[in-house]
Amino acid sequence: MASSDVVRQMDKNARPLALSGHVGFDSLPDQLVNKSTSQGFCFNILCIGETGIGKSTLMDTLFNTNFENFESSHFEPKVKLRAQTYDLQESNVRLKLTVVNTVGFGDQMNKQESYQHIVDYIDTQFESYLQEELKIKRSLHNYHDSRIHACLYFIAPSGHSLKSLDLVTMKKLDSKVNIIPVIAKADTISKSELHKFKIKIMSELVSNGVQIYQFPIDDETVAKINTAMNGHLPFAVVGSTEEVNIGNKMVKARQYPWGVVQVENENHCDFVKLREMLICVNMEDLREQTHTRHYELYRRCKLEEMGFKDTDPECKPVSLQQTYEAKRQEFLGELQRREEEMRQTFVQRVKEKEAELKDAERELQGKFEQLKRLHADEKSKLEEKRRSLEEEMSAFNKRKAATELLQAQSFNASTNNKKDKDRKNSGFM
Amino acid sequence: MSQAEKLKQGQFTNPETPGYVGFANLPNQVHRKSVKKGFEFTLMVVGESGLGKSTLINSLFLTDLYPERVIPGAAEKIERTVQIEASTVEIEERGVKLRLTVVDTPGYGDAINSQDCFNTIISYIDDQFERYLHDESGLNRRHIVDNRVHCCFYFISPLGHGLKPLDVQFMKAIHNKVNVVPVIAKADTLTLRERERLKRRILDEIDEHGIKIYHLPDAESDEDEDFKEQTRILKASIPFAVVGSNQQIEAKGKKVRGRLYPWGVVEVENPEHNDFLKLRTMLITHMQDLQEVTQDLHYENFRSERLKRGGRKGPEPEEMDKDIILQEKEAELRRMQEMIAKMQAQMQKQGDE
């Protein structure tokens, strides 16, 4: 973490000083403890294992309570994850515990994609934390940390070796989460078989390069117990929420016709060791490891994907701020360029359209003139025809008039003759 | 007391007895001939790795059938295919010879994709039927070797809540070819209450999926009460929840076969601890019936199917093909109908315009 780096650097420049009296800053850890106790703790466990292998029962036994569990069916088409959050309290310490269980793990015929959903879930939790961290206005101390701190991987007690699914899944998860393998339903393996089984499992994990969680041995107070426990991995556990009367005491146990398996008897199974290691001694270390190792790895990969680097091409350290500014400039420059491009294209288009329209106009104009000419031609032709027609008409009229005159004259002449005749004729009478 | 022994001690063996004909000795003759001929039995064991199949077989027949066993690690299992390993042993008890073949199926359920992992097993069963059919139809039928699988022990994991999809699919694929006897393995992981629950659950799921497991024949009415009671108990205990072991443990002053735990000893032959004895009784008492059902039901089914198809091999893919072809044809028909309807609608629209 950043704070510890700073402390180490100070050691080089600072000279140790002996105190001549009691100052009182030895209460700093206590203040820290009080503060964190009042805030409450948060812990997230992921349990991966086949349906029916005892994940829910073990969680109930570990935390001495009854989480709402229901039996899953074996016929789920895909692996799903079910997360449930609980608020627990022991003496004055509050714990916000989230238990995530796999549903349908190991049931499908084709298990090639079984691990994918789990990996995606873990990545999603990291992503939301990263987003919160990168916010401008962030509230990290109020943030409900949903990152998985510990992953209990339940191994079936076959007595032979790991299953192929176990190996593939653990290999995909070992760089994302603290894996603690446990042998489930261990009351089916005898002591000698268990010893061989544990050795086989550990050697398989080592030979295939799977890195499981090792209890920390750098802190002297817990180094001894942690080293001893590291030798007992993986823990062979038995879970039970039922109690049996043994020697006037009610203990958590499983009753068989041939004997009673006591959960908290170290001779019978490693449950007590698991509880010690997981909860009593190393819970805080698990959280720290998740934050400093797994989360940092995720963050680094994610930011590198986005193009951020710690050093620029000349190998000078570049802060996130600079990188961010550079990226921003780049982005703005890109935006401007795009705008220019678009503007140019727009102008061009407009020009083209204008030219087109002009062409069209010219064409239309040409047509109009042509039509006008045609029309004028026609009109003049018609005028001519009318004139000629009128001339004809007037000529005809003249001739008609002349003919009528002639007729009239002849008629007059004949009527005169007739009149004379008539007078002569009439005078006779 | 077996029937033969009873008869030996009964009447009708003495020619002096009034009304003596003598054919009451027939069972004796059958007994003699069968002892001379010897018995053959093929048992197949199927189940995921690590369920205790080999230990159980060794416990059943009190021998070690797998002396040089190599168990692969997880990395090798990822792409592992199913193999068929048949080992034949001749065991003898009181003059009766039994030629026992145990067919093991290592690799079942190991690979990360178990989609087609049991095709090998089905081909093996069919091959044995094929070979018997060929021998039976041959000209020289003197030495027909019966390698057909008479019984299949299917091991169910006790860790789950019932049957898994792989279990259901496999049992459905072979229930018409072989007598399936489901067995709950490593039963020492279950308390009595959990055991009952699991048995009921499995039986319900077997019903639900229509899986036909081997049913013990009801006792005849002329059998004695003990036998009837035994059959009743056996029928009620299916599927058998067993624990296998060949290690001798000292318990309550005597040596028993069992498993030693810090909290007690699981005795293999204790009926209160597990159903091993019931499984053994069932196998031994009904060995003849298992063979008969294989001959009269499964083999006859295979034979009629086979002869119907003539000389062509591969019944399963053809039947599946037929179904697939039918489905495809139906889909095509539907599509054509839709197209016609569309064209009609178009024509109508054009007509209206």
CSV table of C-alpha atoms in Angstrom, one decimal, chain B residues 54-323:
chain,number,residue,atom,x,y,z
B,54,SER,CA,-12.5,-51.0,-7.9
B,55,THR,CA,-12.6,-51.3,-4.2
B,56,LEU,CA,-16.1,-52.5,-4.3
B,57,ILE,CA,-15.4,-55.1,-7.0
B,58,ASN,CA,-12.5,-56.4,-5.0
B,59,SER,CA,-14.6,-56.6,-1.9
B,60,LEU,CA,-17.4,-58.4,-3.7
B,61,PHE,CA,-15.3,-61.1,-5.1
B,62,LEU,CA,-12.7,-61.1,-2.3
B,63,THR,CA,-9.8,-60.8,-4.7
B,64,ASP,CA,-7.7,-58.1,-6.3
B,65,LEU,CA,-8.7,-57.5,-9.9
B,66,TYR,CA,-6.5,-54.5,-10.4
B,67,PRO,CA,-3.0,-55.3,-9.3
B,68,GLU,CA,-1.1,-52.7,-11.4
B,69,ARG,CA,-3.3,-49.7,-11.3
B,70,VAL,CA,-2.3,-46.3,-12.5
B,71,ILE,CA,-4.5,-43.4,-11.6
B,72,PRO,CA,-4.0,-40.4,-13.8
B,73,GLY,CA,-3.7,-36.9,-12.4
B,74,ALA,CA,-6.1,-34.0,-13.0
B,75,ALA,CA,-4.2,-32.6,-16.0
B,76,GLU,CA,-4.3,-35.9,-17.9
B,77,LYS,CA,-8.0,-36.2,-17.2
B,78,ILE,CA,-9.0,-33.0,-19.0
B,79,GLU,CA,-9.2,-34.6,-22.4
B,80,ARG,CA,-9.5,-38.2,-21.3
B,81,THR,CA,-11.6,-40.5,-23.3
B,82,VAL,CA,-13.4,-43.5,-22.0
B,83,GLN,CA,-11.7,-46.9,-22.3
B,84,ILE,CA,-13.1,-50.3,-21.9
B,85,GLU,CA,-11.0,-52.7,-19.8
B,86,ALA,CA,-12.3,-56.2,-19.4
B,87,SER,CA,-10.6,-58.5,-17.0
B,88,THR,CA,-11.7,-62.1,-16.8
B,89,VAL,CA,-11.1,-64.3,-13.7
B,90,GLU,CA,-12.0,-67.9,-13.0
B,91,ILE,CA,-13.1,-68.3,-9.4
B,92,GLU,CA,-14.2,-71.5,-7.8
B,93,GLU,CA,-16.3,-72.2,-4.8
B,94,ARG,CA,-17.3,-75.7,-3.7
B,95,GLY,CA,-16.7,-77.2,-7.1
B,96,VAL,CA,-18.7,-74.6,-8.8
B,97,LYS,CA,-16.7,-72.7,-11.4
B,98,LEU,CA,-17.6,-69.1,-12.3
B,99,ARG,CA,-15.9,-67.3,-15.2
B,100,LEU,CA,-16.4,-63.8,-14.2
B,101,THR,CA,-15.6,-60.9,-16.5
B,102,VAL,CA,-15.5,-57.4,-15.0
B,103,VAL,CA,-15.7,-54.7,-17.6
B,104,ASP,CA,-14.3,-51.4,-16.2
B,105,THR,CA,-14.8,-48.0,-17.8
B,106,PRO,CA,-12.0,-45.8,-16.7
B,107,GLY,CA,-12.3,-42.2,-17.9
B,108,TYR,CA,-16.0,-42.0,-17.6
B,109,GLY,CA,-17.0,-38.5,-16.5
B,110,ASP,CA,-13.3,-37.4,-16.3
B,111,ALA,CA,-13.0,-35.1,-19.3
B,112,ILE,CA,-14.1,-31.5,-18.9
B,113,ASN,CA,-16.6,-32.1,-21.7
B,114,SER,CA,-18.5,-35.4,-21.1
B,115,GLN,CA,-20.9,-34.8,-24.0
B,116,ASP,CA,-20.2,-38.1,-25.8
B,117,CYS,CA,-18.2,-40.0,-23.3
B,118,PHE,CA,-20.4,-43.0,-23.2
B,119,ASN,CA,-20.6,-43.8,-26.9
B,120,THR,CA,-17.7,-46.2,-26.4
B,121,ILE,CA,-19.6,-48.1,-23.7
B,122,ILE,CA,-22.7,-48.4,-25.9
B,123,SER,CA,-20.6,-49.6,-28.8
B,124,TYR,CA,-19.0,-52.2,-26.6
B,125,ILE,CA,-22.3,-53.6,-25.4
B,126,ASP,CA,-23.7,-53.6,-28.9
B,127,ASP,CA,-20.5,-55.4,-30.1
B,128,GLN,CA,-21.0,-58.2,-27.6
B,129,PHE,CA,-24.6,-58.6,-28.7
B,130,GLU,CA,-23.5,-58.6,-32.4
B,131,ARG,CA,-20.8,-61.2,-31.7
B,132,TYR,CA,-23.3,-63.5,-30.0
B,133,LEU,CA,-25.8,-63.0,-32.7
B,134,HIS,CA,-23.2,-63.9,-35.3
B,135,ASP,CA,-22.1,-67.0,-33.3
B,136,GLU,CA,-25.7,-68.1,-32.8
B,137,SER,CA,-26.5,-67.8,-36.4
B,138,GLY,CA,-23.4,-69.6,-37.5
B,139,LEU,CA,-23.1,-73.2,-38.7
B,140,ASN,CA,-21.0,-74.4,-35.9
B,141,ARG,CA,-22.6,-73.6,-32.6
B,142,ARG,CA,-20.6,-75.7,-30.3
B,143,HIS,CA,-18.5,-73.2,-28.6
B,144,ILE,CA,-20.6,-70.0,-28.2
B,145,VAL,CA,-18.9,-67.8,-25.7
B,146,ASP,CA,-21.3,-65.5,-24.0
B,147,ASN,CA,-19.6,-62.2,-23.5
B,148,ARG,CA,-22.7,-60.2,-23.3
B,149,VAL,CA,-23.0,-57.8,-20.5
B,150,HIS,CA,-25.4,-59.3,-18.0
B,151,CYS,CA,-25.4,-56.6,-15.4
B,152,CYS,CA,-24.2,-53.0,-15.1
B,153,PHE,CA,-23.5,-51.4,-11.7
B,154,TYR,CA,-24.0,-47.7,-12.1
B,155,PHE,CA,-22.2,-45.8,-9.3
B,156,ILE,CA,-24.0,-42.6,-8.1
B,157,SER,CA,-22.0,-40.0,-6.2
B,158,PRO,CA,-23.3,-39.6,-2.6
B,159,LEU,CA,-22.1,-36.0,-2.5
B,160,GLY,CA,-25.0,-34.6,-4.5
B,161,HIS,CA,-28.7,-34.3,-4.0
B,162,GLY,CA,-29.7,-37.0,-6.5
B,163,LEU,CA,-28.9,-37.8,-10.1
B,164,LYS,CA,-26.8,-35.6,-12.3
B,165,PRO,CA,-27.6,-34.9,-15.9
B,166,LEU,CA,-24.8,-37.2,-17.0
B,167,ASP,CA,-26.2,-40.0,-14.9
B,168,VAL,CA,-29.7,-39.6,-16.4
B,169,GLN,CA,-28.4,-39.5,-19.9
B,170,PHE,CA,-26.2,-42.5,-19.5
B,171,MET,CA,-28.9,-44.7,-17.9
B,172,LYS,CA,-31.4,-43.7,-20.5
B,173,ALA,CA,-29.0,-44.7,-23.2
B,174,ILE,CA,-28.3,-48.2,-21.8
B,175,HIS,CA,-31.5,-49.2,-20.0
B,176,ASN,CA,-32.8,-51.0,-23.0
B,177,LYS,CA,-29.5,-52.9,-23.6
B,178,VAL,CA,-28.4,-54.1,-20.2
B,179,ASN,CA,-29.7,-54.6,-16.7
B,180,VAL,CA,-29.0,-51.4,-14.8
B,181,VAL,CA,-28.4,-51.6,-11.1
B,182,PRO,CA,-27.9,-48.2,-9.5
B,183,VAL,CA,-25.5,-48.2,-6.5
B,184,ILE,CA,-24.8,-45.3,-4.1
B,185,ALA,CA,-21.1,-45.3,-3.7
B,186,LYS,CA,-19.0,-44.4,-0.5
B,187,ALA,CA,-22.1,-44.6,1.6
B,188,ASP,CA,-20.1,-43.8,4.7
B,189,THR,CA,-20.5,-40.2,3.9
B,190,LEU,CA,-24.2,-40.3,4.6
B,191,THR,CA,-26.1,-40.4,7.9
B,192,LEU,CA,-29.0,-42.8,8.0
B,193,ARG,CA,-31.5,-40.1,7.5
B,194,GLU,CA,-29.5,-38.6,4.6
B,195,ARG,CA,-29.3,-42.0,3.1
B,196,GLU,CA,-33.0,-42.6,3.1
B,197,ARG,CA,-33.6,-39.1,1.6
B,198,LEU,CA,-31.1,-39.7,-1.2
B,199,LYS,CA,-32.5,-43.1,-2.0
B,200,ARG,CA,-36.0,-41.8,-2.2
B,201,ARG,CA,-34.8,-38.8,-4.3
B,202,ILE,CA,-33.0,-41.1,-6.7
B,203,LEU,CA,-36.0,-43.4,-7.1
B,204,ASP,CA,-38.2,-40.4,-7.8
B,205,GLU,CA,-35.8,-39.1,-10.4
B,206,ILE,CA,-35.5,-42.5,-12.0
B,207,ASP,CA,-39.3,-42.5,-12.3
B,208,GLU,CA,-39.5,-39.0,-13.5
B,209,HIS,CA,-37.0,-39.5,-16.3
B,210,GLY,CA,-38.5,-42.9,-17.3
B,211,ILE,CA,-35.3,-44.9,-16.6
B,212,LYS,CA,-35.9,-48.6,-16.5
B,213,ILE,CA,-33.6,-50.2,-13.9
B,214,TYR,CA,-33.4,-53.9,-13.1
B,215,HIS,CA,-36.3,-55.1,-10.9
B,216,LEU,CA,-35.8,-58.1,-8.8
B,217,PRO,CA,-38.4,-60.7,-9.6
B,218,ASP,CA,-41.0,-61.3,-6.9
B,219,ALA,CA,-40.5,-64.5,-5.0
B,220,GLU,CA,-42.6,-67.4,-6.2
B,221,SER,CA,-45.5,-68.4,-4.0
B,222,ASP,CA,-44.0,-71.8,-3.3
B,223,GLU,CA,-40.7,-70.4,-1.9
B,224,ASP,CA,-40.3,-70.4,1.8
B,225,GLU,CA,-41.0,-67.4,4.0
B,226,ASP,CA,-37.4,-66.5,4.6
B,227,PHE,CA,-36.7,-66.2,0.9
B,228,LYS,CA,-39.8,-64.1,0.4
B,229,GLU,CA,-38.8,-61.8,3.3
B,230,GLN,CA,-35.3,-61.5,1.9
B,231,THR,CA,-36.6,-60.6,-1.5
B,232,ARG,CA,-38.9,-58.0,0.0
B,233,ILE,CA,-36.0,-56.4,2.0
B,234,LEU,CA,-33.8,-56.4,-1.1
B,235,LYS,CA,-36.5,-54.7,-3.2
B,236,ALA,CA,-37.0,-52.1,-0.6
B,237,SER,CA,-33.4,-51.2,-0.4
B,238,ILE,CA,-32.7,-50.3,-4.0
B,239,PRO,CA,-30.6,-48.4,-4.8
B,240,PHE,CA,-28.0,-50.0,-2.5
B,241,ALA,CA,-25.8,-47.7,-0.5
B,242,VAL,CA,-22.5,-49.5,-0.2
B,243,VAL,CA,-19.1,-49.2,1.3
B,244,GLY,CA,-16.2,-51.3,0.0
B,245,SER,CA,-13.0,-52.4,1.7
B,246,ASN,CA,-10.6,-55.3,1.7
B,247,GLN,CA,-8.7,-54.2,4.8
B,248,GLN,CA,-9.0,-56.3,7.9
B,249,ILE,CA,-9.7,-54.1,11.0
B,250,GLU,CA,-9.9,-55.2,14.5
B,251,ALA,CA,-13.3,-54.2,15.9
B,252,LYS,CA,-15.0,-55.4,19.0
B,253,GLY,CA,-12.6,-58.2,19.5
B,254,LYS,CA,-12.9,-59.7,16.1
B,255,LYS,CA,-11.4,-59.1,12.7
B,256,VAL,CA,-13.7,-57.6,10.2
B,257,ARG,CA,-13.4,-56.0,6.8
B,258,GLY,CA,-13.9,-52.3,7.1
B,259,ARG,CA,-12.7,-48.8,7.2
B,260,LEU,CA,-10.9,-47.4,10.2
B,261,TYR,CA,-11.8,-43.8,11.2
B,262,PRO,CA,-10.8,-41.9,14.4
B,263,TRP,CA,-14.5,-41.9,15.3
B,264,GLY,CA,-15.3,-45.6,14.6
B,265,VAL,CA,-15.1,-48.5,12.3
B,266,VAL,CA,-17.4,-48.9,9.3
B,267,GLU,CA,-17.9,-52.6,8.9
B,268,VAL,CA,-18.4,-53.6,5.3
B,269,GLU,CA,-20.5,-56.7,6.2
B,270,ASN,CA,-22.6,-55.1,8.8
B,271,PRO,CA,-26.1,-54.6,7.4
B,272,GLU,CA,-26.7,-51.7,9.8
B,273,HIS,CA,-23.8,-49.9,8.4
B,274,ASN,CA,-24.4,-50.3,4.7
B,275,ASP,CA,-26.1,-52.4,2.1
B,276,PHE,CA,-23.0,-54.3,0.9
B,277,LEU,CA,-24.4,-57.7,2.0
B,278,LYS,CA,-27.7,-57.0,0.3
B,279,LEU,CA,-25.9,-56.1,-2.9
B,280,ARG,CA,-23.8,-59.3,-2.8
B,281,THR,CA,-26.9,-61.4,-2.0
B,282,MET,CA,-28.8,-59.8,-4.9
B,283,LEU,CA,-26.0,-60.4,-7.3
B,284,ILE,CA,-25.4,-64.0,-6.3
B,285,THR,CA,-29.0,-65.1,-5.8
B,286,HIS,CA,-30.2,-63.4,-9.0
B,287,MET,CA,-27.2,-64.0,-11.2
B,288,GLN,CA,-29.3,-66.6,-13.1
B,289,ASP,CA,-32.2,-64.2,-13.4
B,290,LEU,CA,-29.9,-61.4,-14.6
B,291,GLN,CA,-28.6,-63.7,-17.3
B,292,GLU,CA,-32.1,-64.7,-18.3
B,293,VAL,CA,-33.3,-61.1,-18.6
B,294,THR,CA,-30.3,-60.3,-20.7
B,295,GLN,CA,-31.0,-63.3,-23.0
B,296,ASP,CA,-34.8,-63.0,-23.1
B,297,LEU,CA,-35.3,-59.2,-23.1
B,298,HIS,CA,-32.3,-57.2,-24.1
B,299,TYR,CA,-30.7,-59.6,-26.5
B,300,GLU,CA,-34.0,-60.4,-28.2
B,301,ASN,CA,-34.7,-56.7,-28.5
B,302,PHE,CA,-31.3,-56.2,-30.1
B,303,ARG,CA,-31.7,-59.2,-32.4
B,304,SER,CA,-35.1,-58.1,-33.7
B,305,GLU,CA,-33.9,-54.6,-34.3
B,306,ARG,CA,-30.8,-55.9,-36.0
B,307,LEU,CA,-32.6,-58.4,-38.3
B,308,LYS,CA,-35.2,-55.8,-39.2
B,309,ARG,CA,-32.5,-53.5,-40.5
B,310,GLY,CA,-30.9,-56.3,-42.5
B,311,GLY,CA,-27.2,-56.1,-42.9
B,312,ARG,CA,-26.8,-52.5,-42.0
B,313,LYS,CA,-25.0,-51.6,-38.9
B,314,GLY,CA,-25.6,-48.7,-36.5
B,315,PRO,CA,-29.3,-48.7,-35.3
B,316,GLU,CA,-29.1,-45.7,-33.0
B,317,PRO,CA,-27.9,-43.1,-35.5
B,318,GLU,CA,-30.5,-44.2,-38.1
B,319,GLU,CA,-33.3,-43.9,-35.7
B,320,MET,CA,-32.1,-40.5,-34.7
B,321,ASP,CA,-31.6,-39.7,-38.3
B,322,LYS,CA,-35.2,-40.6,-39.1
B,323,ASP,CA,-36.5,-38.4,-36.3
